[in-house]
XYZ file of C-alpha atoms in Angstrom:
637
model
C 105.878 113.657 69.935
C 106.080 114.315 73.196
C 109.831 116.562 73.516
C 108.628 119.643 75.047
C 108.255 122.885 73.254
C 109.043 124.836 76.669
C 112.202 125.774 74.364
C 113.886 124.145 77.456
C 117.036 122.265 76.739
C 117.963 119.156 77.916
C 121.853 119.777 80.226
C 124.266 118.688 77.861
C 127.032 115.407 79.028
C 130.155 117.032 80.201
C 131.550 113.991 78.230
C 130.629 113.112 74.898
C 128.853 109.566 75.032
C 126.127 106.959 72.823
C 123.497 106.823 74.455
C 120.600 103.567 73.499
C 117.671 104.645 71.181
C 115.460 103.541 74.843
C 117.848 105.678 76.847
C 117.354 108.720 74.568
C 113.733 107.803 75.168
C 113.945 107.614 78.634
C 115.673 110.932 79.109
C 113.599 112.781 76.649
C 110.087 111.223 78.323
C 111.517 112.352 82.094
C 112.545 116.029 81.208
C 108.773 116.134 79.729
C 106.939 114.843 82.453
C 108.661 117.447 84.761
C 108.554 120.790 82.446
C 104.431 119.207 81.529
C 103.800 118.578 85.797
C 106.130 119.865 88.110
C 106.342 124.251 87.921
C 109.234 124.948 89.692
C 106.850 126.434 92.496
C 104.596 123.211 92.942
C 107.674 120.736 92.680
C 107.397 118.603 96.270
C 110.060 117.506 98.685
C 109.116 114.072 99.183
C 110.355 112.650 102.838
C 112.663 109.701 102.321
C 114.720 108.019 105.220
C 118.604 107.641 104.111
C 117.841 104.089 103.635
C 114.527 104.561 101.446
C 116.893 107.196 99.396
C 119.161 104.539 98.801
C 116.286 101.655 97.585
C 115.135 104.280 94.973
C 117.849 105.179 93.830
C 119.567 101.764 92.971
C 115.650 100.139 91.766
C 113.622 102.290 90.887
C 114.762 105.996 89.287
C 115.475 105.816 85.842
C 119.371 105.984 84.420
C 121.053 106.652 81.586
C 123.447 103.369 80.130
C 126.456 105.010 82.066
C 124.425 104.340 85.366
C 123.929 108.403 85.476
C 120.164 109.504 87.231
C 117.405 111.023 84.743
C 115.205 111.366 87.303
C 114.367 112.230 91.184
C 111.819 110.380 92.806
C 109.432 113.058 92.711
C 109.309 112.809 88.699
C 109.441 108.946 89.512
C 105.948 109.398 91.065
C 105.002 111.693 88.189
C 105.802 109.381 85.645
C 104.264 106.293 86.996
C 100.744 108.760 88.051
C 100.813 109.957 84.783
C 101.195 106.790 82.708
C 98.124 105.279 84.976
C 96.416 108.559 84.375
C 96.817 107.889 81.033
C 94.395 105.028 81.132
C 91.341 106.997 82.613
C 91.674 109.761 79.892
C 90.725 106.641 77.598
C 87.379 106.093 79.780
C 86.265 109.680 81.451
C 88.398 112.054 79.438
C 91.205 114.494 80.031
C 90.142 116.693 82.553
C 88.819 113.834 84.631
C 92.691 111.972 84.217
C 94.280 115.606 84.957
C 92.546 114.873 88.714
C 93.515 111.654 88.875
C 96.799 112.084 87.821
C 97.278 114.821 90.573
C 95.106 112.144 93.517
C 98.015 109.326 91.962
C 101.277 111.173 92.399
C 100.111 112.751 95.652
C 99.044 109.274 97.429
C 102.209 107.888 96.395
C 104.651 110.609 96.983
C 103.243 111.025 100.632
C 103.809 107.592 100.878
C 100.222 106.904 101.472
C 99.603 104.045 98.792
C 102.659 102.442 96.218
C 102.221 99.805 93.804
C 104.377 96.861 92.989
C 107.870 97.461 92.327
C 107.497 96.387 88.570
C 104.940 99.638 88.389
C 107.278 102.493 89.545
C 110.390 100.627 87.413
C 108.762 100.188 84.528
C 106.146 102.835 83.919
C 106.943 104.927 81.273
C 109.622 103.462 80.302
C 110.014 100.961 77.050
C 109.695 97.692 78.447
C 105.831 98.913 80.580
C 105.434 95.850 81.983
C 103.949 96.577 85.914
C 102.854 93.561 87.060
C 104.335 91.272 90.074
C 103.271 88.328 90.229
C 103.020 85.245 87.229
C 101.740 81.631 86.758
C 103.431 79.481 84.674
C 102.069 76.026 83.088
C 103.908 73.140 83.426
C 102.909 70.442 81.450
C 104.745 65.963 81.260
C 107.051 66.795 78.832
C 110.016 68.110 78.238
C 108.749 70.800 75.318
C 106.502 72.106 78.024
C 109.263 72.191 80.463
C 112.045 74.435 78.373
C 108.956 76.584 77.004
C 108.333 77.541 80.950
C 112.111 78.269 81.564
C 112.221 80.638 78.485
C 109.046 82.346 79.582
C 110.406 82.817 82.632
C 113.746 83.949 81.892
C 111.047 86.543 79.624
C 109.159 87.593 82.446
C 112.370 87.708 85.005
C 113.871 90.436 82.746
C 110.948 92.375 82.997
C 110.705 92.322 86.964
C 108.283 89.906 87.953
C 108.688 86.678 90.224
C 106.705 83.511 88.731
C 105.144 80.349 90.325
C 105.219 76.822 89.173
C 103.099 73.944 89.680
C 105.775 70.441 89.480
C 103.253 67.704 90.133
C 101.829 66.511 87.041
C 105.562 65.872 86.292
C 106.044 61.693 86.629
C 108.707 60.470 89.022
C 112.024 60.158 89.417
C 112.844 56.702 87.942
C 109.319 56.149 85.529
C 109.315 55.068 82.070
C 109.543 57.696 79.037
C 108.084 55.929 76.430
C 109.280 57.845 73.700
C 113.662 57.466 74.441
C 112.782 54.155 76.439
C 114.646 55.288 79.300
C 113.864 56.432 82.682
C 112.228 59.830 84.089
C 114.789 62.364 86.240
C 111.611 64.029 88.588
C 110.686 67.273 88.964
C 113.283 68.209 91.708
C 115.533 67.672 88.648
C 113.809 69.935 86.275
C 113.325 72.716 89.296
C 117.305 72.569 88.804
C 116.902 73.584 85.443
C 114.404 76.849 85.924
C 116.896 77.619 89.232
C 119.912 78.128 86.993
C 118.058 79.629 84.486
C 117.198 82.456 86.703
C 120.579 82.349 88.138
C 121.787 83.839 84.902
C 118.895 86.580 84.542
C 118.780 89.804 86.355
C 115.480 91.233 86.546
C 115.301 94.648 84.503
C 118.462 95.454 85.073
C 117.780 95.675 88.885
C 115.878 92.489 90.440
C 116.826 88.875 91.158
C 114.803 86.406 89.617
C 112.033 84.993 92.586
C 110.411 81.928 92.136
C 107.797 79.335 93.716
C 107.903 75.684 93.142
C 104.379 73.465 94.361
C 104.448 69.741 94.715
C 101.656 68.380 95.308
C 101.633 65.888 99.084
C 100.495 63.141 96.706
C 103.493 62.947 94.369
C 106.022 60.542 94.771
C 109.018 62.501 95.017
C 107.530 64.891 97.587
C 110.170 63.277 100.098
C 113.025 63.895 97.694
C 111.395 67.611 97.540
C 111.033 68.269 101.056
C 115.087 67.843 101.377
C 116.356 69.078 98.640
C 117.029 72.478 100.342
C 119.114 70.447 103.123
C 122.589 71.559 100.704
C 122.503 75.410 100.844
C 123.652 75.421 97.309
C 120.203 74.435 95.893
C 117.824 75.930 94.291
C 119.162 79.167 96.010
C 116.067 80.985 93.669
C 113.284 78.808 94.513
C 111.205 78.727 97.800
C 109.062 75.696 97.787
C 105.584 75.132 99.075
C 103.772 71.655 99.711
C 99.966 71.465 98.368
C 98.167 69.674 100.743
C 94.566 68.885 100.384
C 91.684 68.628 102.939
C 92.205 64.660 102.745
C 95.224 65.186 104.215
C 94.551 66.351 107.262
C 91.823 64.609 107.524
C 94.147 61.394 107.235
C 97.123 63.058 109.587
C 93.923 63.192 112.132
C 93.659 59.589 111.800
C 97.095 58.599 111.852
C 96.025 57.321 108.825
C 98.273 56.088 105.147
C 98.543 58.757 103.153
C 98.759 57.311 98.962
C 101.293 58.509 96.718
C 99.932 58.498 93.254
C 102.302 58.754 89.899
C 100.529 61.796 88.064
C 101.047 60.018 84.789
C 99.362 57.226 85.143
C 97.028 58.099 88.145
C 98.186 54.922 90.464
C 99.589 54.940 93.822
C 103.033 53.991 94.149
C 103.405 53.299 97.344
C 101.835 54.463 100.784
C 103.235 56.379 103.621
C 102.100 57.397 108.022
C 99.959 60.870 107.109
C 102.144 61.326 110.317
C 105.627 60.703 108.937
C 105.198 62.594 105.884
C 103.522 65.593 107.728
C 106.586 65.302 110.653
C 109.158 65.302 107.081
C 107.757 68.404 106.417
C 107.834 70.694 109.169
C 112.080 69.055 109.865
C 112.522 70.712 106.534
C 111.340 73.619 107.758
C 112.692 73.843 111.083
C 116.468 73.251 109.271
C 115.848 75.493 105.777
C 112.874 77.724 105.992
C 111.207 75.580 103.237
C 108.974 73.825 102.413
C 105.716 76.581 103.331
C 102.583 74.572 103.016
C 99.724 75.532 100.714
C 96.107 73.965 101.854
C 95.094 73.506 98.515
C 91.263 73.151 98.986
C 91.031 76.727 100.831
C 92.797 78.052 98.169
C 90.314 76.233 95.873
C 87.453 77.640 98.103
C 88.695 81.214 97.338
C 89.147 80.975 93.520
C 86.453 83.013 91.883
C 86.717 81.391 88.674
C 86.518 77.349 89.028
C 84.888 76.865 85.629
C 88.689 78.353 84.131
C 90.331 75.937 86.533
C 92.009 75.044 89.321
C 94.762 77.208 91.825
C 97.310 75.126 91.813
C 100.142 77.324 92.299
C 100.961 81.005 93.457
C 103.412 83.975 93.433
C 107.294 83.893 94.557
C 105.890 84.611 98.615
C 102.494 82.630 98.408
C 100.016 85.068 98.748
C 98.486 85.452 95.425
C 97.566 82.234 93.408
C 96.829 82.410 90.229
C 95.881 80.335 87.280
C 98.392 79.226 84.184
C 99.433 82.493 82.716
C 97.278 84.550 85.209
C 99.075 88.357 86.566
C 98.825 90.269 89.573
C 98.910 93.803 90.292
C 99.797 94.652 94.054
C 99.114 97.858 95.711
C 99.121 98.572 99.902
C 98.337 101.299 101.759
C 100.069 102.603 104.885
C 98.097 102.376 107.829
C 100.814 104.310 109.479
C 100.613 107.345 107.897
C 96.621 106.675 108.240
C 96.905 106.701 112.646
C 96.429 109.961 114.051
C 96.020 110.419 117.906
C 94.094 107.784 118.968
C 92.858 106.483 116.266
C 92.437 105.945 112.459
C 91.578 108.035 109.722
C 88.812 106.027 107.981
C 87.503 108.735 105.874
C 91.075 109.214 104.474
C 91.106 105.538 104.650
C 88.061 104.842 102.623
C 89.647 107.497 100.110
C 92.934 105.815 99.487
C 90.832 102.306 99.059
C 88.870 103.811 96.308
C 92.025 105.054 94.770
C 94.204 102.062 94.833
C 91.360 99.927 93.012
C 90.999 102.521 90.495
C 94.527 102.667 90.621
C 95.332 99.012 90.031
C 92.426 98.650 87.392
C 93.971 101.042 85.085
C 97.544 99.282 85.525
C 95.969 96.579 83.576
C 95.526 98.096 80.635
C 98.357 100.369 81.166
C 100.622 97.365 81.220
C 102.549 95.523 78.425
C 102.574 92.190 78.579
C 105.730 89.232 77.856
C 103.206 86.906 76.507
C 99.825 86.909 74.661
C 98.561 84.070 76.935
C 99.024 86.492 79.704
C 97.459 89.625 78.416
C 94.544 87.320 77.280
C 93.903 85.926 80.253
C 95.133 89.116 82.469
C 92.766 91.129 80.802
C 89.989 88.549 80.398
C 89.761 88.768 84.730
C 91.451 91.968 85.883
C 92.568 90.769 89.368
C 93.982 92.708 91.294
C 95.617 92.675 95.185
C 95.068 95.610 97.153
C 96.447 95.187 100.784
C 98.254 97.624 103.383
C 101.856 97.978 105.427
C 103.007 99.729 108.399
C 100.332 97.511 110.646
C 103.085 97.215 113.495
C 103.955 100.817 113.405
C 99.842 101.804 113.351
C 99.334 99.593 116.337
C 102.498 100.756 118.509
C 101.053 104.928 116.821
C 97.697 103.758 119.515
C 99.325 102.429 122.062
C 98.389 98.639 121.332
C 100.355 95.462 121.703
C 101.105 93.508 118.580
C 100.629 90.191 120.573
C 96.613 91.262 122.008
C 93.245 90.452 120.796
C 92.924 94.545 121.133
C 95.465 94.435 117.867
C 93.205 91.469 115.968
C 90.042 92.821 116.896
C 91.835 96.273 115.242
C 92.880 94.617 112.485
C 89.404 93.130 111.813
C 87.995 96.048 111.588
C 89.874 97.605 109.176
C 90.659 94.781 107.272
C 86.727 94.414 106.636
C 86.619 97.775 105.975
C 88.875 97.307 103.461
C 86.879 94.765 101.785
C 83.563 95.856 101.895
C 84.858 99.510 100.313
C 87.118 97.930 97.665
C 83.656 95.327 96.473
C 81.920 98.618 96.097
C 85.014 100.662 94.061
C 85.195 97.543 91.626
C 81.614 97.412 91.405
C 81.022 100.983 90.231
C 83.911 100.676 87.875
C 81.964 97.972 86.481
C 79.175 100.198 85.779
C 81.366 102.530 84.182
C 83.848 100.843 82.139
C 82.355 97.348 81.766
C 82.811 94.295 84.739
C 85.429 91.581 83.918
C 85.008 89.587 81.042
C 84.964 86.146 83.188
C 82.127 87.721 85.614
C 79.327 85.559 84.646
C 81.548 82.546 84.375
C 82.698 83.441 87.940
C 81.366 82.587 91.720
C 80.465 86.523 92.379
C 76.978 86.174 90.869
C 76.441 83.326 92.677
C 77.122 85.096 96.551
C 74.848 87.650 95.071
C 77.070 90.461 94.649
C 76.865 92.988 92.031
C 78.941 92.715 88.638
C 82.306 93.371 89.440
C 84.960 95.056 87.615
C 88.038 92.520 88.736
C 88.199 89.209 90.020
C 89.719 89.126 92.598
C 90.904 92.816 95.071
C 92.687 91.993 98.435
C 95.834 90.876 98.878
C 98.623 91.215 101.294
C 101.847 91.314 100.109
C 105.549 91.016 101.986
C 106.198 94.841 101.239
C 109.729 94.813 102.118
C 111.062 96.746 99.799
C 108.026 98.856 99.484
C 108.301 99.505 103.302
C 111.975 100.750 102.870
C 110.524 103.005 100.484
C 107.666 104.401 102.956
C 109.435 103.939 105.802
C 107.561 101.770 107.523
C 107.092 98.141 108.656
C 106.403 95.291 106.528
C 102.853 94.298 105.699
C 100.995 92.980 108.952
C 104.297 91.358 110.668
C 105.446 93.251 113.524
C 108.129 94.491 114.191
C 111.190 92.592 113.107
C 113.579 93.916 115.172
C 114.252 97.447 117.066
C 117.639 97.551 115.395
C 119.155 95.551 112.581
C 120.727 94.955 109.183
C 118.705 94.560 106.117
C 120.212 92.629 102.873
C 119.426 93.864 99.810
C 119.841 95.410 96.681
C 122.004 92.348 95.658
C 124.489 92.411 98.774
C 124.243 95.616 100.086
C 123.700 95.767 103.520
C 121.085 98.651 105.530
C 121.055 99.269 109.053
C 117.202 99.648 110.674
C 117.058 101.474 113.521
C 113.217 101.778 114.732
C 112.462 106.022 114.746
C 109.302 105.095 116.838
C 111.162 103.353 119.989
C 113.622 106.125 120.111
C 111.430 109.280 120.595
C 109.460 106.740 123.225
C 111.802 106.686 125.196
C 112.802 110.084 124.793
C 108.220 111.039 125.804
C 109.178 108.765 128.655
C 112.329 110.162 129.601
C 113.894 106.854 130.320
C 117.627 106.128 130.542
C 117.810 106.097 127.037
C 121.651 105.707 126.799
C 121.948 102.297 128.593
C 118.520 100.728 127.478
C 119.549 101.953 123.491
C 123.146 100.522 123.146
C 121.942 97.002 124.808
C 118.913 97.029 122.135
C 120.955 97.879 119.510
C 124.000 95.078 120.256
C 120.557 92.545 120.115
C 117.868 93.971 118.532
C 115.614 93.877 120.717
C 114.213 94.668 124.760
C 114.079 90.863 125.786
C 116.975 90.402 127.762
C 116.389 94.467 129.338
C 115.221 93.604 132.073
C 114.747 97.388 133.546
C 113.014 98.419 130.714
C 109.337 99.025 131.580
C 107.097 95.438 130.881
C 104.501 97.917 128.695
C 107.671 99.153 126.467
C 108.257 95.550 126.346
C 104.703 94.673 125.296
C 104.216 97.708 122.461
C 107.505 96.785 121.131
C 107.945 93.378 120.688
C 109.910 91.979 117.702
C 108.883 89.510 115.038
C 110.760 86.790 118.016
C 109.413 88.401 121.003
C 105.671 87.057 119.633
C 104.517 83.745 120.045
C 103.766 81.916 117.448
C 100.360 81.368 117.386
C 99.688 84.943 117.961
C 101.556 85.226 114.538
C 99.483 82.972 113.154
C 96.023 84.405 114.718
C 97.537 87.925 112.731
C 97.086 86.149 109.231
C 93.648 84.282 110.205
C 91.663 87.473 110.644
C 93.803 89.141 107.950
C 93.299 86.420 105.823
C 89.054 86.330 106.223
C 88.955 89.626 104.328
C 91.369 88.702 101.850
C 90.043 87.150 98.517
C 93.468 86.360 97.486
C 96.120 84.898 99.915
C 98.232 87.025 102.635
C 101.795 86.763 103.265
C 102.953 86.210 106.415
C 106.119 84.785 108.174
C 105.661 83.190 111.374
C 109.303 83.964 112.790
C 110.727 81.209 115.441
C 113.692 81.937 117.388
C 116.987 79.275 117.652
C 115.212 77.043 120.352
C 112.117 76.489 118.521
C 111.988 72.997 117.603
C 110.356 71.015 114.788
C 107.430 69.921 116.837
C 106.354 73.615 116.901
C 106.322 74.100 113.800
C 103.979 70.405 112.786
C 101.912 72.779 115.590
C 101.856 75.759 113.942
C 101.271 74.704 110.508
C 97.508 72.853 112.380
C 96.518 75.721 113.753
C 97.209 77.484 109.881
C 95.066 75.025 108.990
C 92.476 74.950 111.370
C 91.619 78.992 111.488
C 91.258 79.037 108.088
C 94.812 79.900 106.261
C 95.553 79.533 102.735
C 99.596 79.048 103.590
C 101.950 79.640 105.950
C 105.471 79.504 106.025
C 107.822 79.483 109.380
C 111.570 80.709 109.663
C 113.581 80.065 112.466
C 116.717 82.609 113.491
C 119.887 81.141 111.640
C 118.456 78.647 109.931
C 120.009 80.170 107.058
C 123.383 81.653 106.500
C 122.535 84.231 104.354
C 118.588 85.418 105.484
C 117.841 89.124 104.654
C 117.137 90.250 108.344
C 119.721 89.794 110.959
C 119.134 90.906 114.256
C 122.321 91.391 116.484
C 124.792 92.645 113.659
C 124.559 96.606 113.582
C 127.527 98.153 113.794
C 130.043 99.937 116.277
C 129.878 103.271 114.796
C 125.859 102.943 114.410
C 125.406 102.212 117.455
C 127.659 104.941 118.960
C 125.570 107.047 116.664
C 122.132 105.538 117.921
C 123.309 106.314 122.113
C 124.467 109.657 121.148
C 121.103 110.516 119.086
C 118.952 108.675 122.376
C 121.416 110.552 125.083
C 120.473 114.425 123.927
C 119.567 117.058 125.626
C 115.383 117.026 125.197
C 115.838 120.021 122.550
C 115.434 118.340 119.403
C 119.150 118.661 118.585
C 121.351 115.916 117.849
C 125.059 115.998 119.274
C 126.390 113.684 116.265
C 125.571 116.472 113.742
C 124.641 119.591 115.552
C 121.131 119.585 113.673
């Protein structure tokens, strides 16, 4: 029915081949999108960096069964915009849908706003699953455990990530009444999920990602926090310990802490709280896992406590969800909103309203892998609008990341985003109806109007999306001024920060010398002859003191009704004692969780400093030492 009627025909393949029905449908749909919405005179040139082009072609563009691309980046954004605008057509009619389609397209094509990866990959395809984050329940039975294994496999195939709480499983060695044997414990079953994930490739383009949460009261907690000492184990999982306020009180008073069998509710033994806390910090220092989730802080932000507790999160920890819930994420590129010496506030407000509407439409447009997921997602309509490009926005404003001025700026921006998002959700509720569980939620108790969405604000990591947008990830500082990023199932992408090169040129500094040293180490830390204010402005993740990482996360968390993805990057010389202090500071400042990563603690870390290939160093030095005429001595353009 959607085959174009313009008389144009799709190109004939050079060699005969057989395509599946899905591939033919994708080919026809893409052609129809192009002819319907992209007249030759109106086609837009999408400004993607070379690395962004690699990511987009590998992960997001539709392909046929032989791997041939079926669309361009512009056509991808057109495809997504049309699918999301189809929801507007159902609510407001064709004219409004046409206008919104164009607005969605322009926001994405100009790299001002991007939705999560499954939306870009799957919108307009037969798969149609658009959500990024899922949480699945696990009860203390083999039937429940292996049902969740199956459900997770289905979700991973569609491009989603999964989180689980294993806290309800009986500990290792506990009696199993039905068989007369003994339980193997939650860690053994996490391995089952990990093995299943290993053989499933998400949508053909993403590896499976999982979060395993275990309560700090579980008798197997020490096995859990040390399991990654073997680097070959649980490679598809992030680990987090669920920590209630009561434990932090016991820690403060150097008290004992009971470990409780979840099957019987009876204490098994006690352990000094400080001993257990140090074991968690030691594990994180050695391997980067586990992180910590502050269970009561998360629950205080639960908008629907009548429906259950939030015991698990998505793989990066920023999205607490009820069993079977899913969430759709999207991020605004702050770096592109800085014009001269200020943020374009009006443009930001427009993008917030657009982002809320876009993500709310995703709830309706998505196809869900399980009926239970569809039921609760449509009943709560959780969305997670966030930001990326903070570090580059601050650099453009001349504000050092590790400064009170940066915290104040983020506080103002996130507060504005949250206010506008609430107003936009309330407006949608008036026109389309509030989320089904609104009257059972905490929104009325807070004196707020009826809302369209149970939650609104999440700060996601935006790793791949930030590459596409050509900016820094989430609210992280620059990882490095030059580094290697492992992505796309092992491919290595070299990242060299263009703002740094431009600033060297603006200041007319001895660029050749500075750039060569930076490209070998990734930072300005050891470049003693670089101006102090330049080193401060371009401080990288390992240059920023840990407390500034945590304070930045806490500032964003004040305005996020979901959570905040943030990694406290630590240099190799950091100590386990330092990790412990970071966790305690995060608790005092009201964070919902915290993750640390010490450089070199894993052999397969995604981002690596000081390993830029020699030819890239030579190329970048040549560019930096070119005459200040805009010409490049390497490529002569």
